PDB file of C-alpha atoms in Angstrom:
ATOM      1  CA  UNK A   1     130.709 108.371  44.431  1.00 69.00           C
ATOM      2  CA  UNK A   2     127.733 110.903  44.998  1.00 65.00           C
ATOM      3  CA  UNK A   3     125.493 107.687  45.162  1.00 67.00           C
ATOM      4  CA  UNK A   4     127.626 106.148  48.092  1.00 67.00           C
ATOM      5  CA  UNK A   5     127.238 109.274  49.612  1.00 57.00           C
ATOM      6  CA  UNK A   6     123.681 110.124  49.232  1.00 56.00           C
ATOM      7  CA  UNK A   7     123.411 106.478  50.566  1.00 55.00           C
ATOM      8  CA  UNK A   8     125.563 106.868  53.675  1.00 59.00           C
ATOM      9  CA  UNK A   9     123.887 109.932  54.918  1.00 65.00           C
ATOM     10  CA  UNK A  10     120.345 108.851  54.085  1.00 55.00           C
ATOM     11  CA  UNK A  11     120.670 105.389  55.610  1.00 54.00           C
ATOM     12  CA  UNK A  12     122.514 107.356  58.646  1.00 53.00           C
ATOM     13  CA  UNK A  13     119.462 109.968  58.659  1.00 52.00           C
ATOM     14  CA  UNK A  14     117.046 107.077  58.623  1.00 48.00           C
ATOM     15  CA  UNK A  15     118.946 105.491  61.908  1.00 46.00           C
ATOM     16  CA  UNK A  16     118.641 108.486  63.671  1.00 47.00           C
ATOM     17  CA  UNK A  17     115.024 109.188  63.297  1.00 43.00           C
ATOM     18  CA  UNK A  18     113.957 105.671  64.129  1.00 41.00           C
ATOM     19  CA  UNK A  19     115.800 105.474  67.575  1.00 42.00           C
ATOM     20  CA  UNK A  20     114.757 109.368  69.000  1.00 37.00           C
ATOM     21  CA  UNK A  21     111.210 108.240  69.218  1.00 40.00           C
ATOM     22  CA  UNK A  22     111.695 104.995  70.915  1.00 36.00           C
ATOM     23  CA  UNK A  23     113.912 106.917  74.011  1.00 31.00           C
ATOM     24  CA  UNK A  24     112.056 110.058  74.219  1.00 30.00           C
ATOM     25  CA  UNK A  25     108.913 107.370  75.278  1.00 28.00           C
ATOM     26  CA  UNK A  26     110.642 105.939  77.836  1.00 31.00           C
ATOM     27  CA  UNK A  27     112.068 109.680  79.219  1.00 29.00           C
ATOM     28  CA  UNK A  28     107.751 110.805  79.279  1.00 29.00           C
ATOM     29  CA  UNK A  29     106.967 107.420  80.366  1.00 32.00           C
ATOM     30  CA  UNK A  30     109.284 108.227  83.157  1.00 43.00           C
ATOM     31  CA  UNK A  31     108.729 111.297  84.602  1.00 44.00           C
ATOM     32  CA  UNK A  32     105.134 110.946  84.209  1.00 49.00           C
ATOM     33  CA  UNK A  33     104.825 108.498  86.099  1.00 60.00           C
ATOM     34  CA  UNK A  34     102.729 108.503  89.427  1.00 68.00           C
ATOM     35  CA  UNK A  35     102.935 106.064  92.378  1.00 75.00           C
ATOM     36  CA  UNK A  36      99.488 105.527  93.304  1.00 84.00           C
ATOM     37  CA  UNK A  37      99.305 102.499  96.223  1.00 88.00           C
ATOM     38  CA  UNK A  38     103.228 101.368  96.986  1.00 89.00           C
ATOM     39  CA  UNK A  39     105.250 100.291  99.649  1.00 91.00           C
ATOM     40  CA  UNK A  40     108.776 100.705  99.662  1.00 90.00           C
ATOM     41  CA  UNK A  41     111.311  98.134 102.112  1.00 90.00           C
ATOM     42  CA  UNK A  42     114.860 100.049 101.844  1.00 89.00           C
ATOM     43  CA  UNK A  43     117.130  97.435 102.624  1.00 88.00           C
ATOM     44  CA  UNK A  44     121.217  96.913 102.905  1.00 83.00           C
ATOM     45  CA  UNK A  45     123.142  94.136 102.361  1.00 78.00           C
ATOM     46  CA  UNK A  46     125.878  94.902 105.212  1.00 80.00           C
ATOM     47  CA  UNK A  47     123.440  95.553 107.535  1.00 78.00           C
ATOM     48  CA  UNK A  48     121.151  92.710 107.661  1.00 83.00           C
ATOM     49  CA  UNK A  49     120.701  92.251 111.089  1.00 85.00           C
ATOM     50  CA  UNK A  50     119.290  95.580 112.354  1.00 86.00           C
ATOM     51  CA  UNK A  51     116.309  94.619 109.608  1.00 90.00           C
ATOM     52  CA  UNK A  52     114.797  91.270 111.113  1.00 92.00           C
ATOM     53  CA  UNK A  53     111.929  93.204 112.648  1.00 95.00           C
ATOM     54  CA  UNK A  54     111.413  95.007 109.491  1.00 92.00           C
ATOM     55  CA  UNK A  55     111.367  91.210 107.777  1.00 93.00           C
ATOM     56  CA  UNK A  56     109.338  90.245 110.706  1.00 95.00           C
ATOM     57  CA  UNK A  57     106.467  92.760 110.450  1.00 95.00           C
ATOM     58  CA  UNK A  58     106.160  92.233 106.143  1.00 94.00           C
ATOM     59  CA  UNK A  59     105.611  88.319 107.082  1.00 94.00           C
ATOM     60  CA  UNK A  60     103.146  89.923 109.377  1.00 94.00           C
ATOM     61  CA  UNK A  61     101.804  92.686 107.049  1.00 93.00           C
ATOM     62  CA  UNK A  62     101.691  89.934 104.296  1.00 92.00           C
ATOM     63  CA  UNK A  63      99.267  87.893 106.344  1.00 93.00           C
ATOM     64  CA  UNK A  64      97.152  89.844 106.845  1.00 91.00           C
ATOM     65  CA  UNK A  65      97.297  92.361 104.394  1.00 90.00           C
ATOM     66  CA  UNK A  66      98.030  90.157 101.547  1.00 89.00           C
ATOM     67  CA  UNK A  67      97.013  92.409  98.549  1.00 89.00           C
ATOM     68  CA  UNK A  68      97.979  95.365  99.704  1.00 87.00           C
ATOM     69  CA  UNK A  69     101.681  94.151 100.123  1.00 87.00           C
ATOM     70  CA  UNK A  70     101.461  93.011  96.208  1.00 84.00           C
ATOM     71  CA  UNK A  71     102.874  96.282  96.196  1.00 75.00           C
ATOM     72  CA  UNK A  72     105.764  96.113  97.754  1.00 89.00           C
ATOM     73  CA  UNK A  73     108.517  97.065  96.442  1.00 89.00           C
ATOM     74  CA  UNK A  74     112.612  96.380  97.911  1.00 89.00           C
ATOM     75  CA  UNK A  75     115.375  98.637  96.791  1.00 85.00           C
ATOM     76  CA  UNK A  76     118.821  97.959  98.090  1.00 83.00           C
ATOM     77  CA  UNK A  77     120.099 101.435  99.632  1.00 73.00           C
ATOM     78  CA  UNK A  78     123.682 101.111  97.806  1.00 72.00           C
ATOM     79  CA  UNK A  79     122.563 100.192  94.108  1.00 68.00           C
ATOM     80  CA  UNK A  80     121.491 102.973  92.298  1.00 62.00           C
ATOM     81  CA  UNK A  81     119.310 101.089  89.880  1.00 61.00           C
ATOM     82  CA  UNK A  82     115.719 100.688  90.087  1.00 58.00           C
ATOM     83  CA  UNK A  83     115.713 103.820  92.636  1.00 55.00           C
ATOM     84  CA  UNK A  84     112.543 105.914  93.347  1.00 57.00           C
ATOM     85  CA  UNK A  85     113.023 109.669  93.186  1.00 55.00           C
ATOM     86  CA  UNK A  86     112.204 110.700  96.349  1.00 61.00           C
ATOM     87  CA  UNK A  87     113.253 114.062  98.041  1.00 58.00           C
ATOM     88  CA  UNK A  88     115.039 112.819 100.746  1.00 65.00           C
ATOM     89  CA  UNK A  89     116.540 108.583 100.386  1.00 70.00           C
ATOM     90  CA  UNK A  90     115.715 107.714 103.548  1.00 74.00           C
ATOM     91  CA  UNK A  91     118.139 105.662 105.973  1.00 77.00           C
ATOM     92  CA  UNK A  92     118.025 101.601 105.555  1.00 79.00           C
ATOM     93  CA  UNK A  93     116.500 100.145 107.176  1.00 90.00           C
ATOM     94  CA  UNK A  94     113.016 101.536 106.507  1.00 90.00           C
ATOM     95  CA  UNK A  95     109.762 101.270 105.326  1.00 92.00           C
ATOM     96  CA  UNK A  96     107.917 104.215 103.236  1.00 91.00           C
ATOM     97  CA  UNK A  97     104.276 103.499 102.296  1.00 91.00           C
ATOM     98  CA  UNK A  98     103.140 105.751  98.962  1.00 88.00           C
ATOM     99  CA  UNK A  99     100.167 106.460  97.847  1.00 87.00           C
ATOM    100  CA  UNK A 100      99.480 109.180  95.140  1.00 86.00           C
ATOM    101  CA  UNK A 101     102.882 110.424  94.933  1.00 85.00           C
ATOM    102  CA  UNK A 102     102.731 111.406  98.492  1.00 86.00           C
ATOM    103  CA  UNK A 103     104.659 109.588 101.402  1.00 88.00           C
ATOM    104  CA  UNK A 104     101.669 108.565 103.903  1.00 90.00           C
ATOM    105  CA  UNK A 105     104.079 106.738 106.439  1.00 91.00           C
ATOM    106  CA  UNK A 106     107.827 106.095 107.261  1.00 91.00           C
ATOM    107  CA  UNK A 107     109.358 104.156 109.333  1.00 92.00           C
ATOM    108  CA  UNK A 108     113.601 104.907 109.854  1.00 91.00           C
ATOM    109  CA  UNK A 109     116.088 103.211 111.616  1.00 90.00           C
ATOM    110  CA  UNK A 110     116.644 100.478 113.718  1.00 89.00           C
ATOM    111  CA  UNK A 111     112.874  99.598 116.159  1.00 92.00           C
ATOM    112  CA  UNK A 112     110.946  96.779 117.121  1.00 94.00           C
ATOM    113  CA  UNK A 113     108.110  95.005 115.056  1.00 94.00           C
ATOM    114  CA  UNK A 114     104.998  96.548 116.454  1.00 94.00           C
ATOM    115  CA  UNK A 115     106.260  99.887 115.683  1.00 94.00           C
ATOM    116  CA  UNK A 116     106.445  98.457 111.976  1.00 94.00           C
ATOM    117  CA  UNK A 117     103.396  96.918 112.028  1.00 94.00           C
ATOM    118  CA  UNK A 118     100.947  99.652 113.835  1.00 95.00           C
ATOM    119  CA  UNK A 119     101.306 102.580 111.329  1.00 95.00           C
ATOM    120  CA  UNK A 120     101.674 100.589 108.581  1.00 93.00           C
ATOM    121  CA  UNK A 121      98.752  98.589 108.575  1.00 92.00           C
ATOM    122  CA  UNK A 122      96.543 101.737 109.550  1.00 92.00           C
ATOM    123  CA  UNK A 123      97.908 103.473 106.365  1.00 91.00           C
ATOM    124  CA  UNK A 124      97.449 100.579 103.823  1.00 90.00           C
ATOM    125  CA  UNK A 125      94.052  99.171 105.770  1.00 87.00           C
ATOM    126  CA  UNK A 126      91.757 101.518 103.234  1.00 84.00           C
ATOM    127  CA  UNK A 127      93.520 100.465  99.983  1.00 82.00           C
ATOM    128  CA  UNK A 128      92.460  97.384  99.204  1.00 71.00           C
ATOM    129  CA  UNK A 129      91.092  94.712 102.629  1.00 51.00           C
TER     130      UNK A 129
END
């Protein structure tokens, strides 16, 4: 009887200590983590039509910017997975260009292409081109 359990709370001990290192990693991993060169599309699914010209000026950005839009990065406004933590979620449609942990440009709302376009490419033209 003592053996069972001596065997029950070591093997339960044992358990335990193997799984707190494993999520405590990922917890550092990530809140340390820093957003050097990123650009951010916020996009909803019930409002698709109020983001062609954001679609529009990425096909444009993506020409000819092409690796600085390797970092681009879509998260749907409604799903709380895969979210940056950002002070203030900005309204979809938008565009937020990152760069050390620091929001360099943002474009909100509903606007035309060029207006896309302009300030986005002046803010990513230094990163990589």
């Amino acid at each position: 009887m003592k053996r069972i359990c001596f065997l029950m709370i070591a093997s339960t001990a044992l358990l335990l200590s193997s799984c707190s290192g494993v999520s405590s990693q990922k917890v550092t991993h990530a809140t340390d983590e820093m957003i050097r060169k990123q650009v951010l599309f916020f996009t909803d699914d019930e409002n698709l039509t109020s983001e062609i010209p954001y679609y529009d000026a990425i096909l444009e950005l993506k020409s000819k910017h092409p690796e600085s839009l390797k970092h681009l990065k879509v998260v749907n406004a409604r799903s709380s997975e895969d979210q940056p933590v950002l002070d203030k979620t900005p309204d979809s449609p938008a565009i937020l260009v990152i760069e050390d942990n620091e929001v360099i440009c943002e474009i909100e709302g509903s606007t035309n292409k060029n207006s896309i376009v302009k300030p986005v490419a002046q803010a990513i033209s230094h990163w990589y081109d």
